[in-house]
Coordinates of C-alpha atoms and ligand atoms in Angstrom, one line a residue:
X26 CA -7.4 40.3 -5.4
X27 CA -8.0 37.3 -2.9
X28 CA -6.5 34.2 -3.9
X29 CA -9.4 32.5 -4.0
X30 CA -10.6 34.9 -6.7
X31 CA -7.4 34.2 -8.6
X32 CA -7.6 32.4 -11.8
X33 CA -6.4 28.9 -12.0
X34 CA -4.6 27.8 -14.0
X35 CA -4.3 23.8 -14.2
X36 CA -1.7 21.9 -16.0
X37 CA -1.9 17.8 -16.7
X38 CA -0.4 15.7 -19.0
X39 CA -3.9 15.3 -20.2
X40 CA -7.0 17.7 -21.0
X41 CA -9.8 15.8 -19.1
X42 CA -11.4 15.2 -22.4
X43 CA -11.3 12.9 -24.7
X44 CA -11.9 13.9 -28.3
X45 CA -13.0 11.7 -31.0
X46 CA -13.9 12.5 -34.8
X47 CA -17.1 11.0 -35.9
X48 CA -17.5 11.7 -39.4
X49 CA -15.4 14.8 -39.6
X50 CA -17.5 16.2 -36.3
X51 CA -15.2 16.4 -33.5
X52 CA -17.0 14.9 -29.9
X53 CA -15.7 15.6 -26.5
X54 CA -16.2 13.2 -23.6
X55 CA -15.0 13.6 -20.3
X56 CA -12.2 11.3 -19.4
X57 CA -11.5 8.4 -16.7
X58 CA -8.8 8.4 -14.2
X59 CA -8.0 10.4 -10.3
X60 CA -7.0 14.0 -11.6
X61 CA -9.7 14.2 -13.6
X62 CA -12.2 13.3 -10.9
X63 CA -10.6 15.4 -8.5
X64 CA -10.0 18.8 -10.8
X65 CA -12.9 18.5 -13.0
X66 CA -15.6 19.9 -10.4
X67 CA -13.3 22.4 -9.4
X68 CA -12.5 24.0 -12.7
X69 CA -16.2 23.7 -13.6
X70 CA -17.3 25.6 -10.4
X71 CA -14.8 28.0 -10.2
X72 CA -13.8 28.6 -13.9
X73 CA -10.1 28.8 -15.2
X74 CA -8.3 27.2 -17.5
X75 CA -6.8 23.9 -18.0
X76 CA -3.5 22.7 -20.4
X77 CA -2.6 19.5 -21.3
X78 CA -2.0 17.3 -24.4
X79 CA -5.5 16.4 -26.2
X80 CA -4.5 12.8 -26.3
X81 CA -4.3 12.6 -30.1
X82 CA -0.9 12.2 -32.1
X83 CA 0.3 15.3 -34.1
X84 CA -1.3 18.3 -34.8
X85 CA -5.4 18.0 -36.8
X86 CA -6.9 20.9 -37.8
X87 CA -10.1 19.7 -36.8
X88 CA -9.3 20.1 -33.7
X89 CA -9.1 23.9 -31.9
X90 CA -6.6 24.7 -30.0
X91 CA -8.8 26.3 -27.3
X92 CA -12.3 25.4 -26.1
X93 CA -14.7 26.0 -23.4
X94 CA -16.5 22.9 -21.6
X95 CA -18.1 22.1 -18.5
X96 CA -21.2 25.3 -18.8
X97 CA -23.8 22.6 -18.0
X98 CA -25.5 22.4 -14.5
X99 CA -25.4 26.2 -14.1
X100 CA -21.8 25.8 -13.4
X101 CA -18.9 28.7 -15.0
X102 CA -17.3 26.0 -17.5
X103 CA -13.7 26.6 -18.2
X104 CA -11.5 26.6 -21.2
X105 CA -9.0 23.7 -22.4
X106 CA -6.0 24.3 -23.9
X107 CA -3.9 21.8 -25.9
X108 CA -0.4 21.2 -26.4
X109 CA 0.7 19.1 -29.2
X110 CA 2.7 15.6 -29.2
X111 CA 4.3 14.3 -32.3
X112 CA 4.6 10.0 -32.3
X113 CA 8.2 10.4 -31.4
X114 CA 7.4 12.5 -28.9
X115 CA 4.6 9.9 -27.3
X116 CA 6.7 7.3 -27.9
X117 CA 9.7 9.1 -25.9
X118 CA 8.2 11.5 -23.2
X119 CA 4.6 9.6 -22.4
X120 CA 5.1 6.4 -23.1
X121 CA 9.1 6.1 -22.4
X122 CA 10.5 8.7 -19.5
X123 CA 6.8 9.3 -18.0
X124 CA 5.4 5.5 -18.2
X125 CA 8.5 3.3 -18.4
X126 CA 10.9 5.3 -16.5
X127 CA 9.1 7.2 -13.7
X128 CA 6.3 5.8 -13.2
X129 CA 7.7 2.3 -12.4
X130 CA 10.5 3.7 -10.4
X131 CA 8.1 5.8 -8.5
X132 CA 5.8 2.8 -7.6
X133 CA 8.7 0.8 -6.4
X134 CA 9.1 -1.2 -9.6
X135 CA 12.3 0.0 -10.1
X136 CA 14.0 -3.0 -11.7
X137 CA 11.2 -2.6 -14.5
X138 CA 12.4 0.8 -14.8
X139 CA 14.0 1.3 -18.1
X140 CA 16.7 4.3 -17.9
X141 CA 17.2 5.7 -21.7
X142 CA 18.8 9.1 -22.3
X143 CA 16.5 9.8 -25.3
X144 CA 13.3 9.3 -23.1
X145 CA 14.9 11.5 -20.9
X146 CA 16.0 14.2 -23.4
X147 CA 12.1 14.2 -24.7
X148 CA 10.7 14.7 -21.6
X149 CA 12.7 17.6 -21.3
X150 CA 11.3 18.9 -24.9
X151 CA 8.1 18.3 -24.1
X152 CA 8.5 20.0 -20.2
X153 CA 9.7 23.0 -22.0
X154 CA 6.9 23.1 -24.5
X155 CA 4.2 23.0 -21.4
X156 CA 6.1 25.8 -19.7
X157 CA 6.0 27.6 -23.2
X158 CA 2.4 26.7 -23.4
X159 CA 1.8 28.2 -19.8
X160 CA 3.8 31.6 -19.8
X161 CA 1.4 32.5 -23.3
X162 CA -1.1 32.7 -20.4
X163 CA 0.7 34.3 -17.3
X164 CA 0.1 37.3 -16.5
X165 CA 1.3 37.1 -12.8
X166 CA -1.9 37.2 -10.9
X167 CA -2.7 33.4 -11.7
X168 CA -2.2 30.6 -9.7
X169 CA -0.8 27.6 -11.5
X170 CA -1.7 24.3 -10.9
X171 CA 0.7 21.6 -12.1
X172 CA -0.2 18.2 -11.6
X173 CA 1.8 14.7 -11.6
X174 CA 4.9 13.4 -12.7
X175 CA 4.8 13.7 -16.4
X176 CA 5.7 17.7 -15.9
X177 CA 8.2 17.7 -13.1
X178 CA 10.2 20.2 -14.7
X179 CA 8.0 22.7 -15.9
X180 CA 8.1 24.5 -12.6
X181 CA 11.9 25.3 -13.1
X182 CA 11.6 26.0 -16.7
X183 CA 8.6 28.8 -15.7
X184 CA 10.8 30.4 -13.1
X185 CA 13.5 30.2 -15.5
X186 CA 11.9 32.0 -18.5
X187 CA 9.6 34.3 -16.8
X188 CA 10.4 38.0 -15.0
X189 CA 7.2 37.7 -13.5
X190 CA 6.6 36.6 -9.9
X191 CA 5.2 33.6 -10.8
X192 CA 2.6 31.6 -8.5
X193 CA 3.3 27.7 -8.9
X194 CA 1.8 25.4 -7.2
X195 CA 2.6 21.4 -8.0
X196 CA 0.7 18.0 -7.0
X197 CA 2.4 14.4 -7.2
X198 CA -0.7 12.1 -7.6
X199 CA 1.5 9.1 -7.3
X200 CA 3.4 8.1 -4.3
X201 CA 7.6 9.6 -4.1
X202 CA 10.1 7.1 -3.4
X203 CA 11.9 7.0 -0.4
X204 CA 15.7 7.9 -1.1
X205 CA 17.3 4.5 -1.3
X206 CA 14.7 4.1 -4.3
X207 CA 14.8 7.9 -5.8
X208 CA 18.8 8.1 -6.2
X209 CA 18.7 5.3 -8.9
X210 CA 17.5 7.8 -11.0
X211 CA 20.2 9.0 -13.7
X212 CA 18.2 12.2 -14.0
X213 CA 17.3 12.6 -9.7
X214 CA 19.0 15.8 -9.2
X215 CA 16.8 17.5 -12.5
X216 CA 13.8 16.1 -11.2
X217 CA 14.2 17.5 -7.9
X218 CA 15.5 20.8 -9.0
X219 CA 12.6 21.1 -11.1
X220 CA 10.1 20.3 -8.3
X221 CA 12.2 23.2 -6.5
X222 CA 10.8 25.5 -9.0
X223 CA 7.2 25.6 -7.2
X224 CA 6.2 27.2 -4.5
X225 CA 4.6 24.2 -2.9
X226 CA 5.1 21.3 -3.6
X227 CA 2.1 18.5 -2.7
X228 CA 2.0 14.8 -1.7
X229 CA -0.7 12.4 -0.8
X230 CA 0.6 11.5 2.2
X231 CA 2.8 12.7 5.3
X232 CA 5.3 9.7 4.1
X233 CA 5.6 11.3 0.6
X234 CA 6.5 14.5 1.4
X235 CA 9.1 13.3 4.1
X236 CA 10.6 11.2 1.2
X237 CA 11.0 14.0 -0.9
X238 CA 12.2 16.1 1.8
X239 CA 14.8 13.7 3.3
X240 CA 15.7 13.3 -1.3
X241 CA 16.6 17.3 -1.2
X242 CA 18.5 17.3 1.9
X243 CA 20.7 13.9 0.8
X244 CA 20.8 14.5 -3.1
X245 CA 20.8 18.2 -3.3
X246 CA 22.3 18.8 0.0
X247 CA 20.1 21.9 0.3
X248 CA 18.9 23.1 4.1
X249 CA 15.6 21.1 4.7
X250 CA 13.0 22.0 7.6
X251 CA 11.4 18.6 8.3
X252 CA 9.4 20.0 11.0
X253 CA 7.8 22.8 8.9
X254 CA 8.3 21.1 5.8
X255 CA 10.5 23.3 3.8
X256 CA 13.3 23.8 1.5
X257 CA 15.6 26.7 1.3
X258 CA 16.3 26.5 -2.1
X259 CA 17.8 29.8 -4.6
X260 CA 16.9 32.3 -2.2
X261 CA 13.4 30.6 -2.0
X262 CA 11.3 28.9 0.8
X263 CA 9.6 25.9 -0.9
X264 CA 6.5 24.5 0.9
X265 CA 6.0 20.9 1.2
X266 CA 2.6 19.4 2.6
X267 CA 1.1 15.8 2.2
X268 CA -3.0 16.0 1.4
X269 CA -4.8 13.4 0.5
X270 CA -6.9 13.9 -2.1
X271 CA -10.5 12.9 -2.5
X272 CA -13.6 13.0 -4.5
X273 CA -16.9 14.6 -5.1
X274 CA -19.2 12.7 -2.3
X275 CA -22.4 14.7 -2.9
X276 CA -22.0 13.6 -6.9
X277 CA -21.7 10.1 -6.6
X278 CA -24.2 9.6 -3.8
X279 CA -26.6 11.7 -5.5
X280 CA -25.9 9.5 -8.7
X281 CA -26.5 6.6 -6.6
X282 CA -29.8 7.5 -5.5
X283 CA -31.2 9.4 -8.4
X284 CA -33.9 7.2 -10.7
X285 CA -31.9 6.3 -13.7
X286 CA -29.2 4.8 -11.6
X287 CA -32.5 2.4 -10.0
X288 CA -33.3 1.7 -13.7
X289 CA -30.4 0.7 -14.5
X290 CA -30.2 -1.7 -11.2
X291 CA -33.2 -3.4 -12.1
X292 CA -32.3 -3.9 -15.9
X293 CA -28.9 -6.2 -13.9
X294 CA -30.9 -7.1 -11.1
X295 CA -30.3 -11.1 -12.7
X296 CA -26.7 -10.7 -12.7
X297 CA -25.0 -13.3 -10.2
X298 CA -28.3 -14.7 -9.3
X299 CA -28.3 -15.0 -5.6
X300 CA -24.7 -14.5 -5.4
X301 CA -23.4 -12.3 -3.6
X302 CA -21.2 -10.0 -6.1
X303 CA -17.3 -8.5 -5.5
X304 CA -16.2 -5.6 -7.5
X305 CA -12.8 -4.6 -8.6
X306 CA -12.5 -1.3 -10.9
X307 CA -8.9 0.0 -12.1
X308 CA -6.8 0.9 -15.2
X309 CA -5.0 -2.4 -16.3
X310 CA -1.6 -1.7 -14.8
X311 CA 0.5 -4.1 -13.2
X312 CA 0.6 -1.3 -10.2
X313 CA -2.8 -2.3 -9.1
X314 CA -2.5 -6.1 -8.4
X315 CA -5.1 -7.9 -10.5
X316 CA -2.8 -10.2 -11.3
X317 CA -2.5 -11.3 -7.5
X318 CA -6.1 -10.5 -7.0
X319 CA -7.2 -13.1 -9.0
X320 CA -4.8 -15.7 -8.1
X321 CA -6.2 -15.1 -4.0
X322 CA -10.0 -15.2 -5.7
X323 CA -8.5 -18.8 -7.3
X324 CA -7.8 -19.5 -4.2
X325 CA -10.7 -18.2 -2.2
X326 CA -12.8 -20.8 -3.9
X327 CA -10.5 -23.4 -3.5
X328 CA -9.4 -23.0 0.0
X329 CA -13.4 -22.3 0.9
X330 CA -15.2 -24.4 -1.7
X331 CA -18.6 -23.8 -0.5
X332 CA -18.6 -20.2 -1.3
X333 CA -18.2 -21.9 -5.3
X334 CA -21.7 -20.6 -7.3
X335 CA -22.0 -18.3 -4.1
X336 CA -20.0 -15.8 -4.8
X337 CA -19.4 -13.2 -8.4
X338 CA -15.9 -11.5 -9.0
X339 CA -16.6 -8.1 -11.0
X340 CA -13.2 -7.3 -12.5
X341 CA -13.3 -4.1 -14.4
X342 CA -10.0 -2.9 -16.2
X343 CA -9.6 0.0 -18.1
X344 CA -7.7 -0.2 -21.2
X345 CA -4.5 1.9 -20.3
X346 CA -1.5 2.7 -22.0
X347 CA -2.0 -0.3 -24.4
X348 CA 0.9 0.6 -26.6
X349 CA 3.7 -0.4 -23.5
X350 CA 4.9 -3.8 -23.8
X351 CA 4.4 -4.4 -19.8
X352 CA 0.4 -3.4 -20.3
X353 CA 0.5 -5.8 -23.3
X354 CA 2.3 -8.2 -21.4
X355 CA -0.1 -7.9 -18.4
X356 CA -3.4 -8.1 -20.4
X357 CA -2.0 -11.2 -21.6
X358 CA -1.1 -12.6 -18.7
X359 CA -4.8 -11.5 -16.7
X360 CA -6.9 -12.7 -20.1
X361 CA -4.9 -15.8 -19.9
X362 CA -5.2 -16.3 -15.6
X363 CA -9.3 -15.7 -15.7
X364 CA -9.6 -18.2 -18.6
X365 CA -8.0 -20.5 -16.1
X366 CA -9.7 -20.0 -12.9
X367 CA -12.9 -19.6 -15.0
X368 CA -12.3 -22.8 -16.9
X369 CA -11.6 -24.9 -13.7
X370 CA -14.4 -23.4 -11.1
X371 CA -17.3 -22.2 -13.4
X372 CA -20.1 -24.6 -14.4
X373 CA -23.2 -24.3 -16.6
X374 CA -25.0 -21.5 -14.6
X375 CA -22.3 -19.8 -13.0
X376 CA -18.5 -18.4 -13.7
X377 CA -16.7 -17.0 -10.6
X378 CA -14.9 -14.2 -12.5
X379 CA -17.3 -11.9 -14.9
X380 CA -14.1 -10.0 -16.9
X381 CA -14.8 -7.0 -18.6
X382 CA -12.1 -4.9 -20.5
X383 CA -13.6 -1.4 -21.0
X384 CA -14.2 1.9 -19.1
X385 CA -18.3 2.1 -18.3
X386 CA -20.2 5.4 -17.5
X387 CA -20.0 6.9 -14.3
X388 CA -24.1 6.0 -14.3
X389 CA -23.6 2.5 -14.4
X390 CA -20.1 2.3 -12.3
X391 CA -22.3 3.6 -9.3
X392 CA -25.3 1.5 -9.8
X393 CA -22.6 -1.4 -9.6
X394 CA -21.0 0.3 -6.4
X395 CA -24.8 0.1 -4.9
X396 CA -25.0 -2.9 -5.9
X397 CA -22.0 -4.9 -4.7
X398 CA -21.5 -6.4 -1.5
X399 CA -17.6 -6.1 -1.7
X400 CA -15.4 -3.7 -3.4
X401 CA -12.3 -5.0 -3.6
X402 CA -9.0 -2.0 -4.0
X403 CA -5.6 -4.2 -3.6
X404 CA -3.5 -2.5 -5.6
X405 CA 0.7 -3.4 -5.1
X406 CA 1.0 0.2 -4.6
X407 CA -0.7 3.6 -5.5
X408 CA -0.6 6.8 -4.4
X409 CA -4.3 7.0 -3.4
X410 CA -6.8 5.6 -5.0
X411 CA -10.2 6.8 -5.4
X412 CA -12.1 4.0 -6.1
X413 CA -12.7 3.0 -2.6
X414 CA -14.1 6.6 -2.2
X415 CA -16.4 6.3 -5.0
X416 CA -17.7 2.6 -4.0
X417 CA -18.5 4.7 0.1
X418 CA -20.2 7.2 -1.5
X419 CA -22.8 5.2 -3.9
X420 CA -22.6 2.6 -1.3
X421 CA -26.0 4.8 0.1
X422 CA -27.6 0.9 1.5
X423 CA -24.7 1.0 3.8
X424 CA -24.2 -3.0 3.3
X425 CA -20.9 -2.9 1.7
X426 CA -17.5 -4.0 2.8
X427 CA -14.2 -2.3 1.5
X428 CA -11.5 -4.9 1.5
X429 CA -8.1 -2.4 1.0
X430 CA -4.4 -2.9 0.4
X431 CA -2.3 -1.4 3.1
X432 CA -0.2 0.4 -0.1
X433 CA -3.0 2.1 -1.2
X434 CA -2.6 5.7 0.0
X435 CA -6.2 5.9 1.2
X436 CA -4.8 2.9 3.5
X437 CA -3.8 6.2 6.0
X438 CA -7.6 7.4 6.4
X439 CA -9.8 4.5 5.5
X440 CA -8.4 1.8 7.6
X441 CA -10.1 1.7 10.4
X442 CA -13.6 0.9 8.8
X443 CA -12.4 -1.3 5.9
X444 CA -10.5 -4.7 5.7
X445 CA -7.0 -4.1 5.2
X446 CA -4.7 -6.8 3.2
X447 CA -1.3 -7.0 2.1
X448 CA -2.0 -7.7 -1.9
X449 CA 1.2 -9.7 -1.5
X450 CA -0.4 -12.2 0.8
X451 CA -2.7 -14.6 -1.3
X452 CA -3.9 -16.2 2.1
X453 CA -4.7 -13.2 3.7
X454 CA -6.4 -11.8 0.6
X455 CA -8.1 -15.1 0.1
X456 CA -9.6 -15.1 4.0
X457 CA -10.3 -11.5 3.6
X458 CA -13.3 -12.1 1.1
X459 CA -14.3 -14.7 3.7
X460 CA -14.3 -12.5 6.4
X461 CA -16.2 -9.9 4.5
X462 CA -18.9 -12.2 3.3
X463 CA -19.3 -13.0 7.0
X464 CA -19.8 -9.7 9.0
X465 CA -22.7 -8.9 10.3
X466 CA -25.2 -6.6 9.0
X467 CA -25.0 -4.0 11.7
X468 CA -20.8 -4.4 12.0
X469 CA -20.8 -3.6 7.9
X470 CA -23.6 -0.9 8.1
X471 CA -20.7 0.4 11.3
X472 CA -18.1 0.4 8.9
X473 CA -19.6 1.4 5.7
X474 CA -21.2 4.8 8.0
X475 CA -17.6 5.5 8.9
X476 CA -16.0 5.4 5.5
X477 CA -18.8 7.7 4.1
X478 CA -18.3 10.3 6.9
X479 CA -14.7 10.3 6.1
X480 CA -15.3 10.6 2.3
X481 CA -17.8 13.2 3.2
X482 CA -16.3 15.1 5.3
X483 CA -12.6 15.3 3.5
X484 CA -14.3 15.8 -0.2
X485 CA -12.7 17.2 -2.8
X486 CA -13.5 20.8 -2.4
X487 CA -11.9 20.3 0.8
X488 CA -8.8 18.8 -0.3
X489 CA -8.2 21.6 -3.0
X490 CA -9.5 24.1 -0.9
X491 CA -6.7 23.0 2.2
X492 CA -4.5 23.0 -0.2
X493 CA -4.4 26.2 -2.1
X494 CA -4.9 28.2 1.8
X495 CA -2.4 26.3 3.0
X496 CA -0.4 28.0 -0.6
X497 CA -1.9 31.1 1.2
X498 CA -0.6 30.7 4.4
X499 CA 2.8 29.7 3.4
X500 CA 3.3 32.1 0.7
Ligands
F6P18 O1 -3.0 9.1 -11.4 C1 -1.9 8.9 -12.3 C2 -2.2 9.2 -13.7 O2 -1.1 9.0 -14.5 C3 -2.8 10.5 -14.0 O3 -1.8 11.5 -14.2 C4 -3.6 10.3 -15.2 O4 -4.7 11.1 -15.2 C5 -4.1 8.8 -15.0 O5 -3.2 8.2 -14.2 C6 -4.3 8.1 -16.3 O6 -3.1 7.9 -17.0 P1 -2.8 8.1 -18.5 O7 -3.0 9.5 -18.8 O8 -1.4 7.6 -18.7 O9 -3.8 7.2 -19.2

């Protein structure tokens, strides 16, 4: 069998779905966030199976423990299956070694990373129940998908229990530390070895996978290529690559042009008036800068005053990981700064920041791409970030203007047709949105054609196709 016939197996904290009981009828709605906009198309294409955690705490009967979704649009569908999570175990895997250990650490926030030997002893409960979860379905001939730093040691702990010659592949959606960062890590070496359980192991970028590299050769002390990109590790080659991943382009710019989404423009075709409108779109999470986003937007107006009544901030933050005191913290703290900057620039007719706190369907989210004149992505850090994909590919009018932090890992292919900032820098971020409002049409219509033929041409079929022949070629 080819192994692009295999079957898939993919393997996320989360199921893309989220599942809600409406009197006693259990619904299922697709989910926000990168893997899910990146996997779902694939899975629903190709057919597999996907395993994760359904997002609820402990086990209810109403929900099944398998189910098939994704048949519509003449497309294969694929099955979900779930792995349950007591509230200890959220409390101590998710929330504590995945959210409040790794995923600060990871992100370079590593003196709000809290180190707790019961987080960590969870997350190795709950790794072993994945890999439990997974070998029920091995048979061999799969490939398995594992995605993100909530499961870094499931690869180990499938090599470990299984006979079989296991296929693993693994994707780190966030960025990896560089090794003065990594090593403060009680639990490094386990991490690492667990990676070391794959096959190949995936980055988003070249700098990623050289981190990770240059982590086995000084931690582990194992025999690194860094010109191949491998590990010698147990008798094992271990592939290493950095792909960024992407999106679906023909989705959202099909969204963007079909009839509802026009509908739904001229039903907002008041908001901001004449102004011209600047969207931001992310998960609340002190990673992605809103915080100093809206502190340069205070002092955009300020430092420029007649762009006041001019201009419209769309901030929309997902609610994320609201039970973390540092998300708590932070929605405070952003509720608290747009009050401000609202109460001390708006007037009668006009506010410069319009806030809103919830997720909004795909349908709308592109009509408001299509719509803006600015999409703002300045996040502190992240491994990619899709957003500024999305906003190229609805952007169909080719009028837009991607302003993008250089810490973003779409920085590394979108830079050269979008305005890059240090989020740091409330000056430069500040004369950014100035400089944006002020390009010409045919410079932005330049810029905005060169993002959506990279978008386009690196989609997401591509990415997951390079990436499971590059599996092919190295295995
Ligand atoms: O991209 C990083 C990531 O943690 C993904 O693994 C996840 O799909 C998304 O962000 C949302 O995070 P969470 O599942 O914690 O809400």
């Amino acid at each position: 069998m080819g192994f692009n016939e295999k079957k898939l197996i993919v393997v996320s904290n989360r199921v893309p779905y989220n599942m809600t009981k409406i009197r006693g009828e259990v619904k299922y709605k697709k989910s926000v966030g990168g893997l899910v906009t990146a996997l779902d198309p694939i899975l629903c294409s190709r057919g597999g199976l996907w395993i994760g955690w359904n997002g609820h705490v402990g086990h209810d009967r109403d929900f099944k423990d398998k189910i098939v979704v994704g048949k519509d649009c003449n497309k294969k569908g694929y099955s979900l299956k779930f792995v349950n999570l007591s509230t200890n175990e959220v409390k101590n895997y998710y929330h504590g070694f995945s959210n409040r250990s790794l995923w600060p650490l990871f992100h370079g926030f590593i003196s709000q990373s809290h180190f707790n030997k019961d987080y960590y002893n969870f997350y190795v409960k709950i790794n072993n129940r994945f890999a439990n979860s997974i070998l029920e379905e091995a048979t061999g001939r799969e490939l398995i998908w594992i995605h993100d730093y909530q499961l870094c040691l499931v690869p180990k702990a499938l090599r470990e229990r299984s006979k079989k010659d296991l296929k693993i592949l693994f994707f780190l959606h966030i960025p990896f530390p560089n090794f003065e960062a990594f090593r403060v890590l009680p639990w490094d070496k386990e991490i690492l070895r667990g990676l070391l359980g794959c096959d190949l192991v995936g980055f988003q970028t070249a700098r990623d996978s050289f981190n990770f590299l240059e982590c086995c050769k000084k931690i582990l002390g194992v025999d690194v290529d860094f010109k191949d990109k491998k590990v010698f590790y147990e008798n094992r080659k271990v592939g290493v690559v950095g792909f960024p991943i992407s999106i679906d382009f023909d989705h959202f710019n099909n969204i963007a042009k079909n009839k509802k989404t026009d509908r739904y423009l001229k039903s907002i075709r008041s908001f901001g008036g004449d102004a011209k409108v600047v969207i931001s779109v992310e998960r609340l999470d002190y990673t992605k800068g809103i915080k100093e986003r809206i502190l340069a937007i205070s002092r955009f107006f300020e430092k420029y005053p007649e762009y006041q009544k001019k201009v419209v901030f769309l901030q929309i933050s997902v609610p994320s990981r609201t039970k973390i005191k540092e998300y708590i913290d932070l929605k405070r703290e952003i509720d608290g700064l747009v009050g401000n900057i609202n109460g001390r620039f708006a007037n009668e007719l006009w506010s410069p920041i319009h806030y809103l706190y919830k997720a909004l369907p795909q349908q709308k989210l592109a009509a408001l791409y299509k719509f803006s004149d600015i999409c703002m992505v300045t996040p502190l850090r992240d491994g990619m970030n899709l957003i500024g994909k999305e906003y190229a590919s609805c952007n169909v009018n080719l009028d837009g203007v991607l302003i993008l932090s250089e810490f973003a890992g779409a920085a590394d292919e979108m830079e050269k047709y979008s305005i890059m900032v240090n989020p740091y820098d409330m000056e430069e971020v500040a004369d950014s949105i100035r400089r944006a409002l002020g390009l010409h049409s045919s410079t932005r219509k330049k810029m905005m054609s060169g993002l959506r033929d990279i978008v386009r041409k690196n989609d997401i079929y591509q990415w997951a196709g390079k990436f499971l022949n590059y599996y092919n070629d190295v295995s």
